[in-house]
DNA sequence: GAAATAGTGTCTCTGAGACATTATATG
DNA sequence: CATATAATGTCTCAGAGACACTATTTC
């Protein structure tokens, strides 16, 4: 029987680009709440790239799938347990990791932002939600990732990193992940990963538009979303206006 | 510095699901040419699964990317060199390969069917284009892969293998690849991977419809495709009807 | 009543399918 | 002429955006 022992083998890492929306700050003057797109990052606790930001992740262990490895490392390093991870791609360029021959299997998720907590024994430290913003000008779309301390960690123009303080090749994974995030929210149903069991149409709209970078009227947004929603007989508690019906995600794909 | 030596490492394989359309048989009676969707398969020359069909592929070597590994193995085992490979997914379930801990990085491509040739030193043998057919009935879509010798190699219902003579977990890769193939042809521009530099609108339609399992009139197909096409001043040689203008794929994405 | 959001209806535009019509090639 | 395919135009329908309008809640 053919032996696999004769071949040199790579290490395989699983890294996760986990996006979320923060609760938002209420502006003292206007009173409107501006929620922001965030990305979960950790700080390297070891060489190489000690002290730099990178995606949460770690090495695949025997007996687990890459999905399980990504989820385990995510929980260990950030305390985040909720998201449904989706495969984003494999990064295998020689030299991408100075420690040696290491592939990364990258994942994407969208989830609610809970306060991150790093397990004591983890080799990562200081998990944070970094701010993600995206602007369009003259046909160039610029993606910016900013650390909570104000440092610009990453700037990408049209998907290519131009400023990059992120460890390894994780800048490219973040850029690819952001593009895929928009596709999945706009064309599929990834936005529902942010929602609780019951929600109003308005609850959907702000997250949808912050992530996709689009804007439509509440009326048209409602019409677009209705086929994916199932009515309930429940209403949310009233604010200073008419109560809103609560919806549930419709089972079947649309 | 952190050492990666302490971790056990998996082997990593790169496997390719390469689809193509054959030149087609001309029916002696009706005179119409029926082209068929094909999938490139090899025969295992070694244990395990010796003699069974599987996707062309092999182990990743130091210094190459998974894309390069998939292309190298594809060329060695089948002589096929043309296709642009696209990442399909990573398959990492424990036990998926009886030889031990082996991940597969799977790729997808669509290409013209050239006669396959297996390099002498390869561990695969007998590369063939197997016939792929897909039928819809009662909400169940059935995918069937048939060996040139008539053996049914694989039957999937709604993406799940129900009959499976394919080695390893390649049945699942094929099922996932077929679904993705349809998506990429219908929603993006993968169909152009089948076309030469210059082609007519009619040249596009039959491949498109065989792969997606759809049918529209030539008039409407033309209108749908025109935004993606750039006219030329050239015409193809005449048959027993009006000559057709030759088109080129339009540069920018649409 | 004022203010704010919920929800409905109407108009328009665009893209896709159905199908009529004209154009051009061969035999 | 018949026949076949190429190419254009017309009608209709469905989905999305613009926007008018009504409904319901609190203050």
PDB file of N, CA, C and O in Angstrom, chain A residues 15-59:
ATOM      1  N   UNK A  15      -8.114  30.143   9.979  1.00  0.00           N
ATOM      2  CA  UNK A  15      -8.265  31.520  10.442  1.00  0.00           C
ATOM      3  C   UNK A  15      -9.654  32.031  10.077  1.00  0.00           C
ATOM      4  O   UNK A  15     -10.184  31.680   9.031  1.00  0.00           O
ATOM      5  N   UNK A  16     -10.210  32.882  10.943  1.00  0.00           N
ATOM      6  CA  UNK A  16     -11.587  33.320  10.722  1.00  0.00           C
ATOM      7  C   UNK A  16     -11.686  34.835  10.641  1.00  0.00           C
ATOM      8  O   UNK A  16     -11.213  35.547  11.531  1.00  0.00           O
ATOM      9  N   UNK A  17     -12.310  35.321   9.562  1.00  0.00           N
ATOM     10  CA  UNK A  17     -12.646  36.745   9.446  1.00  0.00           C
ATOM     11  C   UNK A  17     -14.086  36.893   9.905  1.00  0.00           C
ATOM     12  O   UNK A  17     -15.016  36.577   9.165  1.00  0.00           O
ATOM     13  N   UNK A  18     -14.262  37.342  11.157  1.00  0.00           N
ATOM     14  CA  UNK A  18     -15.594  37.441  11.751  1.00  0.00           C
ATOM     15  C   UNK A  18     -16.005  38.910  11.814  1.00  0.00           C
ATOM     16  O   UNK A  18     -15.372  39.703  12.509  1.00  0.00           O
ATOM     17  N   UNK A  19     -17.041  39.238  11.056  1.00  0.00           N
ATOM     18  CA  UNK A  19     -17.553  40.605  11.029  1.00  0.00           C
ATOM     19  C   UNK A  19     -18.773  40.725  11.932  1.00  0.00           C
ATOM     20  O   UNK A  19     -19.469  39.745  12.187  1.00  0.00           O
ATOM     21  N   UNK A  20     -19.011  41.943  12.429  1.00  0.00           N
ATOM     22  CA  UNK A  20     -20.186  42.165  13.264  1.00  0.00           C
ATOM     23  C   UNK A  20     -20.544  43.641  13.266  1.00  0.00           C
ATOM     24  O   UNK A  20     -19.798  44.472  12.744  1.00  0.00           O
ATOM     25  N   UNK A  21     -21.706  43.960  13.800  1.00  0.00           N
ATOM     26  CA  UNK A  21     -22.117  45.354  13.951  1.00  0.00           C
ATOM     27  C   UNK A  21     -22.165  45.679  15.426  1.00  0.00           C
ATOM     28  O   UNK A  21     -22.747  44.925  16.209  1.00  0.00           O
ATOM     29  N   UNK A  22     -21.574  46.801  15.827  1.00  0.00           N
ATOM     30  CA  UNK A  22     -21.638  47.161  17.243  1.00  0.00           C
ATOM     31  C   UNK A  22     -23.011  47.734  17.574  1.00  0.00           C
ATOM     32  O   UNK A  22     -23.822  48.014  16.681  1.00  0.00           O
ATOM     33  N   UNK A  23     -23.270  47.908  18.865  1.00  0.00           N
ATOM     34  CA  UNK A  23     -24.573  48.421  19.288  1.00  0.00           C
ATOM     35  C   UNK A  23     -24.756  49.864  18.846  1.00  0.00           C
ATOM     36  O   UNK A  23     -25.877  50.324  18.648  1.00  0.00           O
ATOM     37  N   UNK A  24     -23.664  50.559  18.662  1.00  0.00           N
ATOM     38  CA  UNK A  24     -23.753  51.924  18.151  1.00  0.00           C
ATOM     39  C   UNK A  24     -23.779  52.962  19.250  1.00  0.00           C
ATOM     40  O   UNK A  24     -24.271  52.722  20.348  1.00  0.00           O
ATOM     41  N   UNK A  25     -23.240  54.131  18.950  1.00  0.00           N
ATOM     42  CA  UNK A  25     -23.261  55.257  19.876  1.00  0.00           C
ATOM     43  C   UNK A  25     -24.446  56.126  19.532  1.00  0.00           C
ATOM     44  O   UNK A  25     -24.705  56.404  18.369  1.00  0.00           O
ATOM     45  N   UNK A  26     -25.177  56.584  20.542  1.00  0.00           N
ATOM     46  CA  UNK A  26     -26.251  57.544  20.292  1.00  0.00           C
ATOM     47  C   UNK A  26     -25.670  58.946  20.327  1.00  0.00           C
ATOM     48  O   UNK A  26     -25.077  59.361  21.325  1.00  0.00           O
ATOM     49  N   UNK A  27     -25.818  59.634  19.220  1.00  0.00           N
ATOM     50  CA  UNK A  27     -25.326  61.003  19.128  1.00  0.00           C
ATOM     51  C   UNK A  27     -26.078  61.881  20.125  1.00  0.00           C
ATOM     52  O   UNK A  27     -27.312  61.910  20.117  1.00  0.00           O
ATOM     53  N   UNK A  28     -25.372  62.641  20.980  1.00  0.00           N
ATOM     54  CA  UNK A  28     -26.061  63.478  21.972  1.00  0.00           C
ATOM     55  C   UNK A  28     -26.937  64.542  21.306  1.00  0.00           C
ATOM     56  O   UNK A  28     -28.002  64.865  21.809  1.00  0.00           O
ATOM     57  N   UNK A  29     -26.491  65.051  20.175  1.00  0.00           N
ATOM     58  CA  UNK A  29     -27.229  66.158  19.562  1.00  0.00           C
ATOM     59  C   UNK A  29     -28.384  65.671  18.686  1.00  0.00           C
ATOM     60  O   UNK A  29     -29.533  65.993  18.922  1.00  0.00           O
ATOM     61  N   UNK A  30     -28.064  64.863  17.682  1.00  0.00           N
ATOM     62  CA  UNK A  30     -29.115  64.465  16.748  1.00  0.00           C
ATOM     63  C   UNK A  30     -29.984  63.336  17.318  1.00  0.00           C
ATOM     64  O   UNK A  30     -31.131  63.167  16.910  1.00  0.00           O
ATOM     65  N   UNK A  31     -29.426  62.554  18.238  1.00  0.00           N
ATOM     66  CA  UNK A  31     -30.192  61.462  18.820  1.00  0.00           C
ATOM     67  C   UNK A  31     -30.233  60.217  17.960  1.00  0.00           C
ATOM     68  O   UNK A  31     -30.813  59.216  18.358  1.00  0.00           O
ATOM     69  N   UNK A  32     -29.602  60.258  16.779  1.00  0.00           N
ATOM     70  CA  UNK A  32     -29.656  59.035  15.959  1.00  0.00           C
ATOM     71  C   UNK A  32     -28.466  58.125  16.260  1.00  0.00           C
ATOM     72  O   UNK A  32     -27.357  58.590  16.544  1.00  0.00           O
ATOM     73  N   UNK A  33     -28.727  56.879  16.178  1.00  0.00           N
ATOM     74  CA  UNK A  33     -27.750  55.884  16.565  1.00  0.00           C
ATOM     75  C   UNK A  33     -26.984  55.429  15.322  1.00  0.00           C
ATOM     76  O   UNK A  33     -27.572  54.943  14.357  1.00  0.00           O
ATOM     77  N   UNK A  34     -25.680  55.599  15.326  1.00  0.00           N
ATOM     78  CA  UNK A  34     -24.867  55.226  14.185  1.00  0.00           C
ATOM     79  C   UNK A  34     -24.111  53.935  14.495  1.00  0.00           C
ATOM     80  O   UNK A  34     -23.148  53.944  15.240  1.00  0.00           O
ATOM     81  N   UNK A  35     -24.601  52.835  13.938  1.00  0.00           N
ATOM     82  CA  UNK A  35     -23.921  51.558  14.174  1.00  0.00           C
ATOM     83  C   UNK A  35     -22.793  51.402  13.170  1.00  0.00           C
ATOM     84  O   UNK A  35     -22.839  51.936  12.071  1.00  0.00           O
ATOM     85  N   UNK A  36     -21.777  50.641  13.567  1.00  0.00           N
ATOM     86  CA  UNK A  36     -20.616  50.520  12.686  1.00  0.00           C
ATOM     87  C   UNK A  36     -20.210  49.066  12.474  1.00  0.00           C
ATOM     88  O   UNK A  36     -20.343  48.239  13.386  1.00  0.00           O
ATOM     89  N   UNK A  37     -19.691  48.813  11.290  1.00  0.00           N
ATOM     90  CA  UNK A  37     -19.217  47.466  10.967  1.00  0.00           C
ATOM     91  C   UNK A  37     -17.875  47.234  11.644  1.00  0.00           C
ATOM     92  O   UNK A  37     -17.004  48.107  11.648  1.00  0.00           O
ATOM     93  N   UNK A  38     -17.725  46.052  12.225  1.00  0.00           N
ATOM     94  CA  UNK A  38     -16.515  45.728  12.974  1.00  0.00           C
ATOM     95  C   UNK A  38     -15.936  44.398  12.489  1.00  0.00           C
ATOM     96  O   UNK A  38     -16.631  43.591  11.876  1.00  0.00           O
ATOM     97  N   UNK A  39     -14.671  44.208  12.791  1.00  0.00           N
ATOM     98  CA  UNK A  39     -13.971  42.967  12.457  1.00  0.00           C
ATOM     99  C   UNK A  39     -13.217  42.495  13.686  1.00  0.00           C
ATOM    100  O   UNK A  39     -12.529  43.289  14.335  1.00  0.00           O
ATOM    101  N   UNK A  40     -13.339  41.238  13.980  1.00  0.00           N
ATOM    102  CA  UNK A  40     -12.717  40.677  15.180  1.00  0.00           C
ATOM    103  C   UNK A  40     -11.237  40.378  14.922  1.00  0.00           C
ATOM    104  O   UNK A  40     -10.903  39.625  14.005  1.00  0.00           O
ATOM    105  N   UNK A  41     -10.366  41.007  15.724  1.00  0.00           N
ATOM    106  CA  UNK A  41      -8.925  40.794  15.573  1.00  0.00           C
ATOM    107  C   UNK A  41      -8.310  40.465  16.929  1.00  0.00           C
ATOM    108  O   UNK A  41      -8.830  40.870  17.967  1.00  0.00           O
ATOM    109  N   UNK A  42      -7.217  39.749  16.911  1.00  0.00           N
ATOM    110  CA  UNK A  42      -6.459  39.497  18.136  1.00  0.00           C
ATOM    111  C   UNK A  42      -5.063  40.116  17.974  1.00  0.00           C
ATOM    112  O   UNK A  42      -4.718  40.619  16.909  1.00  0.00           O
ATOM    113  N   UNK A  43      -4.286  40.084  19.056  1.00  0.00           N
ATOM    114  CA  UNK A  43      -2.919  40.557  18.985  1.00  0.00           C
ATOM    115  C   UNK A  43      -2.004  39.350  19.136  1.00  0.00           C
ATOM    116  O   UNK A  43      -2.251  38.483  19.976  1.00  0.00           O
ATOM    117  N   UNK A  44      -0.978  39.274  18.314  1.00  0.00           N
ATOM    118  CA  UNK A  44      -0.026  38.170  18.389  1.00  0.00           C
ATOM    119  C   UNK A  44       0.713  38.246  19.725  1.00  0.00           C
ATOM    120  O   UNK A  44       1.299  39.269  20.069  1.00  0.00           O
ATOM    121  N   UNK A  45       0.705  37.123  20.478  1.00  0.00           N
ATOM    122  CA  UNK A  45       1.396  37.082  21.757  1.00  0.00           C
ATOM    123  C   UNK A  45       2.787  36.485  21.642  1.00  0.00           C
ATOM    124  O   UNK A  45       3.540  36.454  22.619  1.00  0.00           O
ATOM    125  N   UNK A  46       3.127  36.000  20.454  1.00  0.00           N
ATOM    126  CA  UNK A  46       4.405  35.320  20.244  1.00  0.00           C
ATOM    127  C   UNK A  46       5.044  35.845  18.960  1.00  0.00           C
ATOM    128  O   UNK A  46       4.384  36.444  18.124  1.00  0.00           O
ATOM    129  N   UNK A  47       6.338  35.552  18.815  1.00  0.00           N
ATOM    130  CA  UNK A  47       6.977  35.787  17.523  1.00  0.00           C
ATOM    131  C   UNK A  47       6.497  34.716  16.553  1.00  0.00           C
ATOM    132  O   UNK A  47       6.157  33.617  16.991  1.00  0.00           O
ATOM    133  N   UNK A  48       6.437  34.954  15.263  1.00  0.00           N
ATOM    134  CA  UNK A  48       6.723  36.235  14.623  1.00  0.00           C
ATOM    135  C   UNK A  48       5.547  37.187  14.696  1.00  0.00           C
ATOM    136  O   UNK A  48       4.468  36.771  15.072  1.00  0.00           O
ATOM    137  N   UNK A  49       5.786  38.437  14.329  1.00  0.00           N
ATOM    138  CA  UNK A  49       4.749  39.490  14.330  1.00  0.00           C
ATOM    139  C   UNK A  49       4.215  39.754  15.729  1.00  0.00           C
ATOM    140  O   UNK A  49       3.079  40.154  15.889  1.00  0.00           O
ATOM    141  N   UNK A  50       5.040  39.471  16.776  1.00  0.00           N
ATOM    142  CA  UNK A  50       4.587  39.694  18.140  1.00  0.00           C
ATOM    143  C   UNK A  50       4.069  41.114  18.302  1.00  0.00           C
ATOM    144  O   UNK A  50       4.706  42.084  17.899  1.00  0.00           O
ATOM    145  N   UNK A  51       2.863  41.217  18.918  1.00  0.00           N
ATOM    146  CA  UNK A  51       2.270  42.531  19.171  1.00  0.00           C
ATOM    147  C   UNK A  51       1.419  43.055  18.027  1.00  0.00           C
ATOM    148  O   UNK A  51       0.659  43.995  18.202  1.00  0.00           O
ATOM    149  N   UNK A  52       1.534  42.442  16.836  1.00  0.00           N
ATOM    150  CA  UNK A  52       0.721  42.921  15.710  1.00  0.00           C
ATOM    151  C   UNK A  52      -0.657  42.275  15.712  1.00  0.00           C
ATOM    152  O   UNK A  52      -0.872  41.209  16.294  1.00  0.00           O
ATOM    153  N   UNK A  53      -1.558  42.919  15.007  1.00  0.00           N
ATOM    154  CA  UNK A  53      -2.915  42.397  14.871  1.00  0.00           C
ATOM    155  C   UNK A  53      -2.972  41.305  13.806  1.00  0.00           C
ATOM    156  O   UNK A  53      -2.274  41.382  12.788  1.00  0.00           O
ATOM    157  N   UNK A  54      -3.838  40.321  14.031  1.00  0.00           N
ATOM    158  CA  UNK A  54      -4.112  39.316  13.011  1.00  0.00           C
ATOM    159  C   UNK A  54      -5.486  38.711  13.268  1.00  0.00           C
ATOM    160  O   UNK A  54      -6.118  39.001  14.283  1.00  0.00           O
ATOM    161  N   UNK A  55      -5.934  37.896  12.343  1.00  0.00           N
ATOM    162  CA  UNK A  55      -7.204  37.198  12.512  1.00  0.00           C
ATOM    163  C   UNK A  55      -7.065  36.119  13.575  1.00  0.00           C
ATOM    164  O   UNK A  55      -6.005  35.496  13.694  1.00  0.00           O
ATOM    165  N   UNK A  56      -8.112  35.864  14.338  1.00  0.00           N
ATOM    166  CA  UNK A  56      -8.071  34.731  15.245  1.00  0.00           C
ATOM    167  C   UNK A  56      -7.977  33.428  14.441  1.00  0.00           C
ATOM    168  O   UNK A  56      -8.605  33.290  13.399  1.00  0.00           O
ATOM    169  N   UNK A  57      -7.167  32.505  14.955  1.00  0.00           N
ATOM    170  CA  UNK A  57      -6.993  31.243  14.245  1.00  0.00           C
ATOM    171  C   UNK A  57      -5.875  30.445  14.860  1.00  0.00           C
ATOM    172  O   UNK A  57      -5.208  30.905  15.787  1.00  0.00           O
ATOM    173  N   UNK A  58      -5.669  29.251  14.350  1.00  0.00           N
ATOM    174  CA  UNK A  58      -4.599  28.425  14.877  1.00  0.00           C
ATOM    175  C   UNK A  58      -4.517  27.127  14.120  1.00  0.00           C
ATOM    176  O   UNK A  58      -5.191  26.939  13.107  1.00  0.00           O
ATOM    177  N   UNK A  59      -3.708  26.231  14.627  1.00  0.00           N
ATOM    178  CA  UNK A  59      -3.387  25.039  13.859  1.00  0.00           C
ATOM    179  C   UNK A  59      -4.450  23.950  13.974  1.00  0.00           C
ATOM    180  O   UNK A  59      -5.032  23.726  15.036  1.00  0.00           O
TER     181      UNK A  59
END
